[in-house]
């Protein structure tokens, strides 16, 4: 039975004393359910993280036609920009191409998934995307060629909308206090997922039998996690979108226009979809939204792109094995969990922008330390600062994207340039006017 969380509110948006207890119980149920559903999803998703460099090295030794075709693209780009013919650059550029494809497909599908959930409800779309993820893990598990592996990533990119849908379910909660608690639990789910998932992936890869490919065990485990997630969603997860809040598409023309607003980058940065609603935000709020959108994009462009290269840097500079990669992600996850549990949940209302400034500011020395590191002590000091920003600025790390253009000048230049580039979102944050509450 769907949980209608909006029906017990009065016309002024307040909660009556008679239904307050029921609302609290309903919100608590939603938060717990979303937490476990998201945790299962992230455990399956993060299993592959410490294995990516080794997987690409493995397929680099094959004669797969699709791999060779993509390699020709990488070679053309490398020659065009003058990158040396070295293995370390090739693996990073190739990994960037695969990661960018995944993120591009996610960019194209996620807005449509979100819009569909506004019309049909959150739960049906979660079931659909989880089924898609199961199929991607199944293809990965049976893959014996790079072509099959790439197909699994394509399916996964198209269907990776679970995180945004879970966040939308928390946003559906009627009480601001419950929403704040829910967002904190989403962050904890991310911390746990990125703590345990990579370590499990590395463990199953190392302990695979000689008769099977090293990534077969992690792929099967990802499929198991996804199947458990699907069962949990069907049985335990309530619907959070009230029927009266579901959007209606008035015509084919308006439907096409709404889809265009969600896929057009210019329209996205201008939040055009919001301006077409019955009660659009004020001009001042729209300006603040545009600035925040640009800040968020700039931050993610630098942060998540370099995040993807981290495993390649440690693999090449310090010869990290899959298990060492897993331990590194475990360290980051534990650090994030401690920061979220001990600091993030105590951030007072109205102090979020100031805290974001601090977190972004700390990323400058974080990336500088990681990029220049000649020993593991420097790496882990940088990772502590890095994890602070990950826990604060984006409590949910939903997308692993890649843009490795700066890597043509080497890891040091890549991380140094990007560390100084974090000044851009700091400057943009100063343009926010009249924003007292987030």
Coordinates of C-alpha atoms in Angstrom, one line a residue:
X1 CA 0.0 0.0 0.0
X2 CA 1.6 3.3 -1.1
X3 CA 2.5 5.7 1.7
X4 CA 0.8 9.0 1.1
X5 CA 2.9 11.4 3.2
X6 CA 1.2 14.5 2.0
X7 CA -2.4 13.9 2.9
X8 CA -2.2 14.7 6.6
X9 CA -0.9 18.3 6.1
X10 CA -3.1 21.3 6.5
X11 CA -3.4 24.0 3.9
X12 CA -0.6 26.1 5.4
X13 CA 1.8 23.2 5.2
X14 CA 1.9 22.5 8.9
X15 CA 1.5 19.2 10.6
X16 CA -1.6 18.8 12.9
X17 CA -0.9 17.5 16.4
X18 CA -3.2 14.5 15.9
X19 CA -1.2 13.2 13.0
X20 CA 2.3 14.2 14.0
X21 CA 3.1 10.8 15.5
X22 CA 1.8 8.9 12.4
X23 CA 3.9 11.2 10.1
X24 CA 7.0 10.6 12.2
X25 CA 6.5 6.8 12.1
X26 CA 5.9 7.0 8.3
X27 CA 8.9 9.1 7.7
X28 CA 11.1 6.9 9.8
X29 CA 10.0 3.9 7.8
X30 CA 10.8 5.6 4.6
X31 CA 14.3 6.7 5.8
X32 CA 15.2 3.2 6.9
X33 CA 13.9 1.6 3.8
X34 CA 15.7 4.0 1.5
X35 CA 18.9 3.6 3.5
X36 CA 19.0 -0.2 3.1
X37 CA 17.9 -0.1 -0.6
X38 CA 20.6 2.5 -1.4
X39 CA 23.2 0.6 0.6
X40 CA 22.6 -2.6 -1.4
X41 CA 22.7 -0.7 -4.6
X42 CA 26.1 1.0 -3.7
X43 CA 27.6 -2.2 -2.5
X44 CA 27.1 -3.7 -5.9
X45 CA 28.2 -0.6 -7.7
X46 CA 31.5 -0.1 -5.9
X47 CA 32.8 -3.7 -6.2
X48 CA 34.4 -2.8 -9.5
X49 CA 36.2 0.3 -8.4
X50 CA 39.6 -1.2 -7.3
X51 CA 39.5 -3.6 -10.3
X52 CA 39.2 -1.0 -13.2
X53 CA 43.0 -0.6 -13.9
X54 CA 43.5 -4.4 -13.8
X55 CA 40.5 -5.0 -16.0
X56 CA 41.8 -2.6 -18.7
X57 CA 45.3 -4.1 -18.5
X58 CA 43.7 -7.5 -18.9
X59 CA 41.7 -6.6 -22.0
X60 CA 44.7 -4.7 -23.4
X61 CA 46.4 -8.0 -23.9
X62 CA 43.5 -9.4 -26.0
X63 CA 42.7 -8.9 -29.7
X64 CA 39.1 -7.9 -29.2
X65 CA 37.9 -5.9 -32.3
X66 CA 35.9 -3.4 -30.2
X67 CA 38.9 -2.8 -27.9
X68 CA 41.1 -2.2 -30.9
X69 CA 38.6 0.3 -32.4
X70 CA 38.5 2.3 -29.2
X71 CA 42.2 2.1 -29.0
X72 CA 42.5 3.7 -32.4
X73 CA 40.4 6.6 -31.0
X74 CA 42.6 6.9 -28.0
X75 CA 45.7 6.8 -30.3
X76 CA 44.3 9.5 -32.5
X77 CA 43.6 11.8 -29.5
X78 CA 47.0 11.1 -28.1
X79 CA 48.8 12.0 -31.3
X80 CA 46.6 15.1 -31.8
X81 CA 47.6 16.5 -28.4
X82 CA 51.2 15.2 -28.4
X83 CA 50.9 12.7 -25.5
X84 CA 54.0 10.4 -25.3
X85 CA 53.5 6.8 -26.4
X86 CA 53.6 5.3 -22.8
X87 CA 51.4 2.7 -21.2
X88 CA 50.5 4.8 -18.2
X89 CA 49.0 7.5 -20.4
X90 CA 47.2 5.0 -22.6
X91 CA 45.5 3.3 -19.6
X92 CA 44.3 6.6 -18.2
X93 CA 43.0 7.9 -21.5
X94 CA 41.3 4.6 -22.2
X95 CA 39.8 4.5 -18.8
X96 CA 38.6 8.1 -19.2
X97 CA 36.9 7.1 -22.5
X98 CA 35.0 4.2 -20.8
X99 CA 34.1 6.4 -17.8
X100 CA 32.9 9.3 -20.0
X101 CA 30.7 6.9 -22.0
X102 CA 29.1 5.7 -18.7
X103 CA 28.5 9.2 -17.5
X104 CA 27.2 10.5 -20.8
X105 CA 24.6 7.8 -20.8
X106 CA 23.7 8.5 -17.2
X107 CA 23.4 12.2 -18.0
X108 CA 21.0 11.4 -20.8
X109 CA 18.9 8.9 -18.9
X110 CA 18.7 10.3 -15.3
X111 CA 16.6 13.4 -16.1
X112 CA 14.1 11.3 -18.0
X113 CA 14.0 8.8 -15.2
X114 CA 13.4 11.5 -12.6
X115 CA 10.6 13.1 -14.8
X116 CA 9.0 9.6 -15.2
X117 CA 9.1 9.1 -11.5
X118 CA 7.2 12.4 -11.0
X119 CA 4.5 11.0 -13.2
X120 CA 4.4 7.2 -12.4
X121 CA 5.9 7.2 -8.9
X122 CA 9.3 6.5 -7.3
X123 CA 8.9 2.8 -6.6
X124 CA 8.0 1.6 -10.2
X125 CA 11.0 3.5 -11.6
X126 CA 13.3 2.1 -8.9
X127 CA 12.2 -1.4 -9.8
X128 CA 12.8 -0.7 -13.5
X129 CA 16.3 0.8 -13.0
X130 CA 17.2 -2.1 -10.6
X131 CA 16.2 -4.6 -13.2
X132 CA 18.4 -2.8 -15.7
X133 CA 21.3 -2.9 -13.3
X134 CA 20.8 -6.6 -12.7
X135 CA 21.0 -7.2 -16.4
X136 CA 24.3 -5.1 -16.6
X137 CA 25.9 -7.2 -13.8
X138 CA 24.7 -10.4 -15.4
X139 CA 26.3 -9.4 -18.7
X140 CA 29.5 -8.5 -16.9
X141 CA 29.5 -11.9 -15.0
X142 CA 29.3 -13.9 -18.3
X143 CA 31.5 -11.6 -20.3
X144 CA 34.5 -13.2 -21.9
X145 CA 35.4 -10.3 -24.1
X146 CA 35.9 -6.6 -23.9
X147 CA 32.8 -6.1 -26.1
X148 CA 30.6 -7.8 -23.5
X149 CA 32.2 -5.8 -20.7
X150 CA 31.6 -2.6 -22.6
X151 CA 27.9 -3.6 -23.2
X152 CA 27.5 -4.1 -19.4
X153 CA 28.8 -0.6 -18.8
X154 CA 26.4 0.8 -21.4
X155 CA 23.4 -0.9 -19.8
X156 CA 24.6 0.2 -16.3
X157 CA 25.0 3.9 -17.4
X158 CA 21.5 4.0 -18.9
X159 CA 20.0 2.4 -15.8
X160 CA 22.0 4.1 -13.0
X161 CA 19.2 6.3 -11.6
X162 CA 18.8 4.6 -8.2
X163 CA 20.7 7.2 -6.2
X164 CA 18.7 10.2 -7.6
X165 CA 15.4 8.3 -7.1
X166 CA 16.3 7.5 -3.5
X167 CA 17.2 11.1 -2.9
X168 CA 13.9 12.1 -4.4
X169 CA 12.1 9.8 -2.0
X170 CA 13.7 11.6 0.9
X171 CA 12.8 14.9 -0.6
X172 CA 9.2 13.8 -0.7
X173 CA 9.0 13.6 3.1
X174 CA 6.8 16.4 4.4
X175 CA 8.8 17.3 7.5
X176 CA 12.0 19.4 7.1
X177 CA 13.5 17.6 10.2
X178 CA 12.8 14.2 8.6
X179 CA 14.3 15.3 5.3
X180 CA 17.5 16.5 7.0
X181 CA 17.8 13.2 8.8
X182 CA 17.1 11.3 5.6
X183 CA 19.8 13.1 3.7
X184 CA 22.2 12.3 6.5
X185 CA 21.3 8.6 6.2
X186 CA 21.9 8.8 2.4
X187 CA 25.4 10.1 3.1
X188 CA 26.0 7.3 5.6
X189 CA 24.9 4.8 3.1
X190 CA 27.4 6.2 0.6
X191 CA 30.2 6.0 3.2
X192 CA 29.4 2.4 4.1
X193 CA 29.1 1.4 0.4
X194 CA 32.4 3.0 -0.5
X195 CA 34.0 1.5 2.6
X196 CA 32.9 -2.1 2.2
X197 CA 32.2 -2.5 -1.5
X198 CA 35.7 -2.0 -3.0
X199 CA 37.3 -4.1 -0.3
X200 CA 34.9 -7.0 -1.0
X201 CA 35.5 -6.6 -4.8
X202 CA 39.3 -6.8 -4.3
X203 CA 39.0 -9.8 -1.9
X204 CA 36.8 -11.8 -4.3
X205 CA 39.1 -10.9 -7.2
X206 CA 42.3 -12.0 -5.4
X207 CA 40.7 -15.3 -4.2
X208 CA 39.2 -16.3 -7.5
X209 CA 40.1 -19.7 -8.8
X210 CA 42.7 -20.2 -11.6
X211 CA 40.0 -21.6 -13.9
X212 CA 38.0 -18.3 -13.9
X213 CA 38.7 -14.7 -14.8
X214 CA 39.6 -12.7 -11.7
X215 CA 36.6 -10.3 -12.1
X216 CA 34.0 -13.1 -12.3
X217 CA 33.5 -13.4 -8.5
X218 CA 32.9 -9.6 -8.0
X219 CA 30.5 -9.5 -10.9
X220 CA 28.4 -12.4 -9.5
X221 CA 28.4 -10.7 -6.1
X222 CA 27.3 -7.5 -7.7
X223 CA 24.4 -9.4 -9.3
X224 CA 23.5 -10.9 -5.9
X225 CA 23.5 -7.5 -4.2
X226 CA 21.3 -6.1 -7.0
X227 CA 18.8 -9.0 -6.8
X228 CA 18.6 -8.6 -3.1
X229 CA 18.0 -4.9 -3.6
X230 CA 15.2 -5.6 -6.1
X231 CA 13.5 -8.0 -3.7
X232 CA 13.8 -5.4 -0.8
X233 CA 12.3 -2.7 -3.0
X234 CA 9.3 -4.8 -4.0
X235 CA 8.6 -6.1 -0.5
X236 CA 9.6 -3.3 1.9
X237 CA 10.0 0.1 0.1
X238 CA 6.8 2.3 0.3
X239 CA 5.7 4.7 -2.4
X240 CA 6.4 8.3 -1.2
X241 CA 5.0 10.4 -4.0
X242 CA 1.4 11.4 -3.1
X243 CA -1.1 10.9 -5.9
X244 CA -2.1 14.5 -6.0
X245 CA 1.6 15.5 -6.5
X246 CA 2.1 13.3 -9.6
X247 CA 2.7 15.4 -12.7
X248 CA 0.4 15.2 -15.7
X249 CA 1.6 15.7 -19.3
X250 CA -1.1 17.8 -21.0
X251 CA -0.1 17.1 -24.6
X252 CA 2.5 15.5 -26.8
X253 CA 4.0 18.9 -27.6
X254 CA 4.4 19.8 -23.9
X255 CA 5.9 16.4 -23.2
X256 CA 8.5 16.8 -25.9
X257 CA 9.3 20.3 -24.6
X258 CA 9.7 19.1 -21.0
X259 CA 12.0 16.3 -22.3
X260 CA 14.0 18.9 -24.2
X261 CA 14.4 21.0 -21.0
X262 CA 15.8 18.0 -19.2
X263 CA 18.3 17.0 -21.9
X264 CA 19.4 20.4 -23.2
X265 CA 22.5 21.5 -21.2
X266 CA 21.7 25.2 -21.7
X267 CA 18.1 24.6 -20.4
X268 CA 19.5 22.7 -17.5
X269 CA 21.8 25.5 -16.4
X270 CA 18.9 27.9 -16.7
X271 CA 16.5 25.6 -14.8
X272 CA 14.0 26.1 -17.7
X273 CA 11.9 23.2 -16.4
X274 CA 11.2 25.2 -13.2
X275 CA 10.1 28.3 -15.1
X276 CA 7.4 26.4 -16.8
X277 CA 5.7 25.2 -13.6
X278 CA 2.4 26.7 -12.3
X279 CA 4.2 28.4 -9.4
X280 CA 7.8 29.3 -10.7
X281 CA 10.4 30.6 -8.2
X282 CA 11.0 34.3 -7.8
X283 CA 13.7 36.0 -9.9
X284 CA 16.1 36.2 -7.0
X285 CA 15.6 32.5 -6.2
X286 CA 16.2 31.6 -9.8
X287 CA 19.4 33.6 -9.9
X288 CA 20.6 31.8 -6.8
X289 CA 19.7 28.4 -8.3
X290 CA 21.7 29.2 -11.5
X291 CA 24.7 30.2 -9.4
X292 CA 24.4 27.1 -7.3
X293 CA 24.0 24.9 -10.4
X294 CA 27.2 26.4 -11.9
X295 CA 29.0 25.9 -8.6
X296 CA 27.9 22.3 -8.4
X297 CA 28.8 21.6 -12.0
X298 CA 32.3 23.1 -11.6
X299 CA 32.9 21.3 -8.4
X300 CA 31.9 17.9 -9.8
X301 CA 33.7 18.5 -13.1
X302 CA 37.0 18.8 -11.2
X303 CA 36.3 16.5 -8.2
X304 CA 34.7 13.5 -9.8
X305 CA 36.9 13.5 -12.9
X306 CA 40.1 13.4 -10.8
X307 CA 38.5 11.0 -8.4
X308 CA 38.3 8.5 -11.2
X309 CA 42.1 8.9 -11.9
X310 CA 43.0 8.2 -8.3
X311 CA 43.1 4.5 -8.7
X312 CA 45.2 4.8 -11.9
X313 CA 47.7 7.1 -10.1
X314 CA 48.2 4.7 -7.2
X315 CA 48.3 1.8 -9.6
X316 CA 51.1 3.3 -11.7
X317 CA 53.1 5.3 -9.1
X318 CA 52.9 3.0 -6.2
X319 CA 52.1 -0.3 -8.0
X320 CA 48.9 -0.8 -5.9
X321 CA 47.3 -4.2 -6.2
X322 CA 43.5 -4.6 -6.3
X323 CA 43.5 -5.3 -2.5
X324 CA 45.6 -2.2 -1.8
X325 CA 43.1 -0.2 -3.9
X326 CA 40.3 -1.7 -1.8
X327 CA 42.0 -0.7 1.4
X328 CA 42.5 2.8 0.1
X329 CA 38.7 3.1 -0.6
X330 CA 38.1 1.5 2.8
X331 CA 40.1 4.3 4.5
X332 CA 38.3 7.0 2.6
X333 CA 34.9 5.5 3.5
X334 CA 35.7 5.2 7.2
X335 CA 37.0 8.8 7.2
X336 CA 33.8 10.0 5.4
X337 CA 31.6 8.1 7.9
X338 CA 33.4 9.7 10.9
X339 CA 33.1 13.2 9.4
X340 CA 29.4 12.7 8.6
X341 CA 28.6 11.2 12.0
X342 CA 30.7 13.6 14.1
X343 CA 30.6 16.9 12.1
X344 CA 28.2 17.0 9.2
X345 CA 25.1 16.2 11.2
X346 CA 25.9 19.1 13.6
X347 CA 26.0 21.8 10.9
X348 CA 23.5 24.4 11.9
X349 CA 20.9 25.7 9.4
X350 CA 22.2 28.7 7.5
X351 CA 25.8 27.6 7.9
X352 CA 25.9 25.2 4.9
X353 CA 27.4 27.6 2.3
X354 CA 30.2 28.6 4.7
X355 CA 30.9 24.9 5.3
X356 CA 30.9 24.2 1.6
X357 CA 33.5 27.0 1.1
X358 CA 35.7 25.4 3.7
X359 CA 35.4 22.0 2.1
X360 CA 36.2 23.2 -1.3
X361 CA 39.1 25.2 0.1
X362 CA 40.6 22.1 1.6
X363 CA 40.5 20.4 -1.8
X364 CA 43.2 22.7 -3.0
X365 CA 45.9 21.2 -0.7
X366 CA 44.3 17.8 -1.0
X367 CA 44.8 17.4 -4.7
X368 CA 48.2 19.1 -4.5
X369 CA 49.4 16.6 -1.9
X370 CA 48.1 13.6 -3.9
X371 CA 49.4 14.9 -7.2
X372 CA 52.9 15.6 -5.8
X373 CA 53.1 12.6 -3.4
X374 CA 56.3 10.6 -3.5
X375 CA 55.3 8.5 -0.5
X376 CA 52.1 7.0 0.9
X377 CA 52.1 9.3 3.9
X378 CA 51.5 12.3 1.6
X379 CA 48.8 10.4 -0.3
X380 CA 46.8 9.6 2.9
X381 CA 47.1 13.1 4.3
X382 CA 45.7 14.3 1.0
X383 CA 42.9 11.6 1.2
X384 CA 41.8 12.9 4.6
X385 CA 41.2 16.4 3.3
X386 CA 39.7 14.8 0.1
X387 CA 37.3 12.7 2.2
X388 CA 36.2 15.7 4.2
X389 CA 35.0 17.4 1.0
X390 CA 33.4 14.2 -0.2
X391 CA 31.5 13.9 3.0
X392 CA 30.4 17.6 3.1
X393 CA 29.9 18.9 -0.4
X394 CA 28.4 15.8 -1.9
X395 CA 27.1 13.5 0.8
X396 CA 26.1 11.1 -2.0
X397 CA 28.7 10.1 -4.5
X398 CA 26.4 8.8 -7.2
X399 CA 28.5 9.1 -10.3
X400 CA 32.0 8.1 -11.2
X401 CA 32.8 10.2 -14.2
X402 CA 36.1 10.8 -16.0
X403 CA 37.7 13.6 -17.8
X404 CA 41.4 13.0 -18.1
X405 CA 42.5 15.7 -20.5
X406 CA 45.0 17.2 -18.0
X407 CA 46.7 13.9 -17.6
X408 CA 48.5 14.6 -20.9
X409 CA 50.9 16.7 -18.9
X410 CA 51.4 14.1 -16.2
X411 CA 49.7 13.4 -12.8
X412 CA 51.5 16.2 -11.0
X413 CA 50.3 18.9 -13.4
X414 CA 46.8 17.3 -13.6
X415 CA 46.3 17.5 -9.8
X416 CA 48.0 20.9 -9.3
X417 CA 46.0 22.6 -12.1
X418 CA 42.8 21.1 -10.8
X419 CA 43.5 22.0 -7.2
X420 CA 43.9 25.7 -8.1
X421 CA 40.8 25.5 -10.3
X422 CA 38.7 25.0 -7.1
X423 CA 39.0 28.7 -6.7
X424 CA 36.3 29.1 -9.4
X425 CA 33.4 27.6 -7.3
X426 CA 34.6 29.6 -4.3
X427 CA 34.3 32.8 -6.3
X428 CA 30.9 31.8 -7.6
X429 CA 29.6 31.2 -4.1
X430 CA 30.2 34.8 -3.3
X431 CA 27.7 35.8 -5.9
X432 CA 24.8 34.2 -4.0
X433 CA 22.5 36.9 -2.8
X434 CA 19.8 36.7 -0.1
X435 CA 20.2 33.0 0.5
X436 CA 19.7 32.5 4.2
X437 CA 18.6 28.9 4.1
X438 CA 19.4 26.0 1.8

